[in-house]
mmCIF file of C-alpha atoms in Angstrom:
data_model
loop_
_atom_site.group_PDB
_atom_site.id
_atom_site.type_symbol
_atom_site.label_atom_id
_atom_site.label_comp_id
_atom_site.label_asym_id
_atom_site.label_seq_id
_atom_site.Cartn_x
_atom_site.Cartn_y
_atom_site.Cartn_z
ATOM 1 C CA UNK A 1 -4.645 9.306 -27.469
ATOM 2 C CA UNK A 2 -2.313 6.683 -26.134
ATOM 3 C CA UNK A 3 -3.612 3.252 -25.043
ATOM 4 C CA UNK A 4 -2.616 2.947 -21.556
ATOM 5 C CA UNK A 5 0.160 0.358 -20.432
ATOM 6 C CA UNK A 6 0.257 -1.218 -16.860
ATOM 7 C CA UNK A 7 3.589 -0.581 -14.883
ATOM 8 C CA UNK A 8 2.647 -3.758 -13.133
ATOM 9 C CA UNK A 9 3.315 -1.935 -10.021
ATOM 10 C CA UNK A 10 0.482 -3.337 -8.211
ATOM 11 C CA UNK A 11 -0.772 -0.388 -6.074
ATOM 12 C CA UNK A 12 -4.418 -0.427 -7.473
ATOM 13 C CA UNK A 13 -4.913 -4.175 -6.342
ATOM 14 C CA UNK A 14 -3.218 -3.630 -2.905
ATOM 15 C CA UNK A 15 -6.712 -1.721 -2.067
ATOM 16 C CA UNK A 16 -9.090 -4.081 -3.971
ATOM 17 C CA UNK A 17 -9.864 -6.833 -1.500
ATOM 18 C CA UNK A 18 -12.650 -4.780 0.750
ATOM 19 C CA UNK A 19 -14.372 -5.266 -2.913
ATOM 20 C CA UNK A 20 -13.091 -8.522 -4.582
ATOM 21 C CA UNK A 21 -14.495 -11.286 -2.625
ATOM 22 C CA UNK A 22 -13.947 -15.369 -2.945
ATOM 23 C CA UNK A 23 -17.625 -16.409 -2.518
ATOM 24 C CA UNK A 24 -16.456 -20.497 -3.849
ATOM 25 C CA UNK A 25 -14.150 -22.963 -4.706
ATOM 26 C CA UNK A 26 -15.474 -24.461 -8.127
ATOM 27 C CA UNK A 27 -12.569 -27.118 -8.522
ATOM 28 C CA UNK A 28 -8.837 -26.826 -8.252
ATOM 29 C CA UNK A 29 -7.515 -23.376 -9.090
ATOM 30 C CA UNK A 30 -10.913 -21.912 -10.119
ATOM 31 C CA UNK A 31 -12.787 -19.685 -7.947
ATOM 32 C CA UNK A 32 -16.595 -18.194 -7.809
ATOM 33 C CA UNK A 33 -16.122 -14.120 -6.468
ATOM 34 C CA UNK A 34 -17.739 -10.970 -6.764
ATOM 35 C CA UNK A 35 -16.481 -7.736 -7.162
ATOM 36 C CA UNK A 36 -18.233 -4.962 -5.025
ATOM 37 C CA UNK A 37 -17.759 -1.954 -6.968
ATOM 38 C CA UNK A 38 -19.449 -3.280 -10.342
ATOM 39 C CA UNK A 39 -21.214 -6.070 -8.891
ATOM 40 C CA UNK A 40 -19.818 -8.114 -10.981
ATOM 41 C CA UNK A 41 -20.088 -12.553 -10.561
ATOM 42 C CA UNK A 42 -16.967 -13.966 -12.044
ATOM 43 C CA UNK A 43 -15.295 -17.434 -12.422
ATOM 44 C CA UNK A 44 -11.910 -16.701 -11.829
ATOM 45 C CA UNK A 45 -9.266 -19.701 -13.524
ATOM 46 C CA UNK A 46 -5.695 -19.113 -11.844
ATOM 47 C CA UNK A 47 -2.928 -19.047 -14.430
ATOM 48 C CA UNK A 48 -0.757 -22.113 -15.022
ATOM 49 C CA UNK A 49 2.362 -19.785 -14.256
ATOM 50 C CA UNK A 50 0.939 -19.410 -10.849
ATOM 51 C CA UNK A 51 -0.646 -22.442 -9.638
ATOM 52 C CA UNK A 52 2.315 -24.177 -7.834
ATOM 53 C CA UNK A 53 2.656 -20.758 -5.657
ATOM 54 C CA UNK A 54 -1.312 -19.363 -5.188
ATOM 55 C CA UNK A 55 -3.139 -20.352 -2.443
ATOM 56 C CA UNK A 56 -5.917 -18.668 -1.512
ATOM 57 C CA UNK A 57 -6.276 -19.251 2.168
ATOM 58 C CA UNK A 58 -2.857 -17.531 2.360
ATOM 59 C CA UNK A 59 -3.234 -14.440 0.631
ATOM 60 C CA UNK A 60 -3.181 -10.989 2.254
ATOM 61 C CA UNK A 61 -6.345 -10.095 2.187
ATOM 62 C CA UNK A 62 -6.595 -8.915 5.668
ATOM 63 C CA UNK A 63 -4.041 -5.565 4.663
ATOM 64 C CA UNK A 64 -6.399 -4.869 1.612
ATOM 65 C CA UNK A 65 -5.032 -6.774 -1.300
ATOM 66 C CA UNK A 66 -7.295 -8.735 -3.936
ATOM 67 C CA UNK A 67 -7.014 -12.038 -3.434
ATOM 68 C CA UNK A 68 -5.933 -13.154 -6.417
ATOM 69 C CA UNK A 69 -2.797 -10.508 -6.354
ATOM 70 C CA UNK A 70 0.553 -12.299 -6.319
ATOM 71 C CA UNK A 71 3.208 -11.054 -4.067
ATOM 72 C CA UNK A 72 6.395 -9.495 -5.885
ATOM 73 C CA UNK A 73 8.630 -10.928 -7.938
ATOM 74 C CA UNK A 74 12.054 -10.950 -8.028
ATOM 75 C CA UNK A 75 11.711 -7.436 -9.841
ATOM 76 C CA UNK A 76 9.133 -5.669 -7.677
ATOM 77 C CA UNK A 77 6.159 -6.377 -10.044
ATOM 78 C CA UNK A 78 2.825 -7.546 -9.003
ATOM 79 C CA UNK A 79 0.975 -10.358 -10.941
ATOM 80 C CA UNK A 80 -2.649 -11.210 -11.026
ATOM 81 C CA UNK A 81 -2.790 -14.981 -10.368
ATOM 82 C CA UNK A 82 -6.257 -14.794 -12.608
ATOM 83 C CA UNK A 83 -5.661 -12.175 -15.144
ATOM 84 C CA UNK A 84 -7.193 -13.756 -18.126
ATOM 85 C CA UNK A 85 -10.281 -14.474 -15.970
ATOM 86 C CA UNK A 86 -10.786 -11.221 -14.248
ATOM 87 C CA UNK A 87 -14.018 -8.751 -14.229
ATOM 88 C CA UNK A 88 -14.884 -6.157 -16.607
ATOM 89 C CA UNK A 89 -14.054 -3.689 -14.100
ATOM 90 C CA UNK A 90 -10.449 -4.914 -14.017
ATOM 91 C CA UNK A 91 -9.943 -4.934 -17.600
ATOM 92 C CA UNK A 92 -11.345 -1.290 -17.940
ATOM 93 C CA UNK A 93 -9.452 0.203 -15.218
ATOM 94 C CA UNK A 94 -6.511 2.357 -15.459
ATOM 95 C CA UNK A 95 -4.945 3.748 -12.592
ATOM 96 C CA UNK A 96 -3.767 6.958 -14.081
ATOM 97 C CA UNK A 97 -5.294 9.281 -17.418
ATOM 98 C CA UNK A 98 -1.921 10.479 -17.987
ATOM 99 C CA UNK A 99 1.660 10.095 -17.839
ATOM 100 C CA UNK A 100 4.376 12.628 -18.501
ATOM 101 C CA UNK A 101 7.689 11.635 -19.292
ATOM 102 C CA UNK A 102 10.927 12.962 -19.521
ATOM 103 C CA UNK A 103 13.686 11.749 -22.163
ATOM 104 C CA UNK A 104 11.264 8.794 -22.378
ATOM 105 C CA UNK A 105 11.621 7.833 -18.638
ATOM 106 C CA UNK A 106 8.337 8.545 -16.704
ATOM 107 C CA UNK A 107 8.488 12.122 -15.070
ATOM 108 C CA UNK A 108 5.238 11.581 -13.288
ATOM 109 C CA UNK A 109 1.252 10.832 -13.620
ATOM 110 C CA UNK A 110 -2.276 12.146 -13.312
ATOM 111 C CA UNK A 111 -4.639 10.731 -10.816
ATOM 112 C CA UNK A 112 -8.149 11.472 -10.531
ATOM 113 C CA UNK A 113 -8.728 14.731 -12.064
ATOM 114 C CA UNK A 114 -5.812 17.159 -11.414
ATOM 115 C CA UNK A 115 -3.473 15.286 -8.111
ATOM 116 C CA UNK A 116 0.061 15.333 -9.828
ATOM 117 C CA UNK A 117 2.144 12.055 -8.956
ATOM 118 C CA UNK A 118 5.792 12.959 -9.135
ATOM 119 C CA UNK A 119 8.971 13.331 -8.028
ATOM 120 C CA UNK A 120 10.243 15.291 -10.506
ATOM 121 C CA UNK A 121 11.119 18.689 -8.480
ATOM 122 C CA UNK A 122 10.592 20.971 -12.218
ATOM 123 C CA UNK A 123 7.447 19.379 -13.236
ATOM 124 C CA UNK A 124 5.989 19.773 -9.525
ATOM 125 C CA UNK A 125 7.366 23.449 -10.109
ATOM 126 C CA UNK A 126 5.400 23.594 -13.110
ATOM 127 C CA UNK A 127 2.547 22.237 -11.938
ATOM 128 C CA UNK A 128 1.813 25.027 -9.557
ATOM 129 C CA UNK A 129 3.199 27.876 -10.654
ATOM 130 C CA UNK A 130 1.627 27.056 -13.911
ATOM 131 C CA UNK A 131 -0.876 23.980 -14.716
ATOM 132 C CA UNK A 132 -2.672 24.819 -11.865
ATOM 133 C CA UNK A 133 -3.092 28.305 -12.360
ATOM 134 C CA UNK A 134 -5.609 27.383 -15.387
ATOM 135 C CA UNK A 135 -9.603 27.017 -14.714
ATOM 136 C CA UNK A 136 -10.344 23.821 -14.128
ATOM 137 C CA UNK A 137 -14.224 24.353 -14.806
ATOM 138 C CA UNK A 138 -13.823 23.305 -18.389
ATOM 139 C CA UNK A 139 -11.704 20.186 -17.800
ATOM 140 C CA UNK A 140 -11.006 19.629 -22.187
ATOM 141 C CA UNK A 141 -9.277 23.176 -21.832
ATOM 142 C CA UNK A 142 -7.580 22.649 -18.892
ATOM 143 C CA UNK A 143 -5.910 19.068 -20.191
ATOM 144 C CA UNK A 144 -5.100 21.228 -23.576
ATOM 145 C CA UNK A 145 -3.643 23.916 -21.503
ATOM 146 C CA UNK A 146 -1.400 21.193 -19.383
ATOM 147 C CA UNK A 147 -0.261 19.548 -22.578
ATOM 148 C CA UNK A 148 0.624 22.700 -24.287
ATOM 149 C CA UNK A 149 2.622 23.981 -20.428
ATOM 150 C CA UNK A 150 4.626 20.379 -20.378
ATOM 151 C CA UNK A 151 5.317 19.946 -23.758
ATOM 152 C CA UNK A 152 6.583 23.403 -23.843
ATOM 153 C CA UNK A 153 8.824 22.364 -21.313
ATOM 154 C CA UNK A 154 10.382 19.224 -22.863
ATOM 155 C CA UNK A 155 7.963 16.546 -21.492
ATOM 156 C CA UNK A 156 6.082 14.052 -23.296
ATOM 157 C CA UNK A 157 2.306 13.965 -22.545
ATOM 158 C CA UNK A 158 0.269 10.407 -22.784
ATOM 159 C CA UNK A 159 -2.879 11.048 -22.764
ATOM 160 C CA UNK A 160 -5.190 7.917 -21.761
ATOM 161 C CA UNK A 161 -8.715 9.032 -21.639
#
């Protein structure tokens, strides 16, 4: 099993901030909140990289984004302004169980249980004219099944769970 790796892309923490909520300010740049989901309290301590450009009453909350979610840099990737402060659920999380890749570029991904993310027209091909032909009943099978399928097929299976 491979250890998962975040793209950075930000797309789970664009939806987080109907759960992640500010409840205090405990000083400059550190923050009482609560996460929803878990229920977890945490002290969140902004990181010295970001404290000249967070501000809290600025964030964009309002369209669904944590709060503590930085907007892109100059390549497209998404920072947390608190990362070595955030809640267990955070840490734990991974937004996909697999990735598939292709001449080691990613081909696509696996969210939830069997919703392909790709758009790689031959691995969607394969994906329903083959992957998802298999019972899914017995889920170990089926993700032994879709290994065997893609690798067959020259992709490169990371599984993360």
């Amino acid at each position: 099993m491979a250890e998962f790796e975040c793209t950075v892309c930000g797309r789970c923490c664009m939806g987080m901030g109907r759960y992640v909520k500010v409840t205090g300010v405990m000083g400059p740049d550190k923050y009482a909140a609560i996460h929803g989901i878990s229920n977890e309290t945490f002290y969140p301590v902004v990181l010295k990289a970001f404290r000249g450009d967070f501000d809290i009453d600025k964030k964009k909350v309002e369209q669904g984004w944590c709060p503590f979610l930085m907007d892109a840099d100059d390549e497209g990737k998404y920072y947390c302004a608190v990362h070595d402060t955030i809640p267990d659920f955070c840490r734990k999380y991974k937004c996909v169980s697999m990735r598939f890749y292709r001449s080691e570029t990613i081909a696509g991904s696996l969210r939830g249980r069997t919703t392909l993310v790709s758009d790689d027209g031959a691995l969607k091909s394969l994906w329903d004219n083959s992957v998802m032909t298999f019972p899914v009943e017995d889920y170990a099978a089926w993700k032994e099944n879709l290994k065997k399928v893609l690798s067959d097929n020259g992709y490169t299976v990371e599984d993360y769970d």
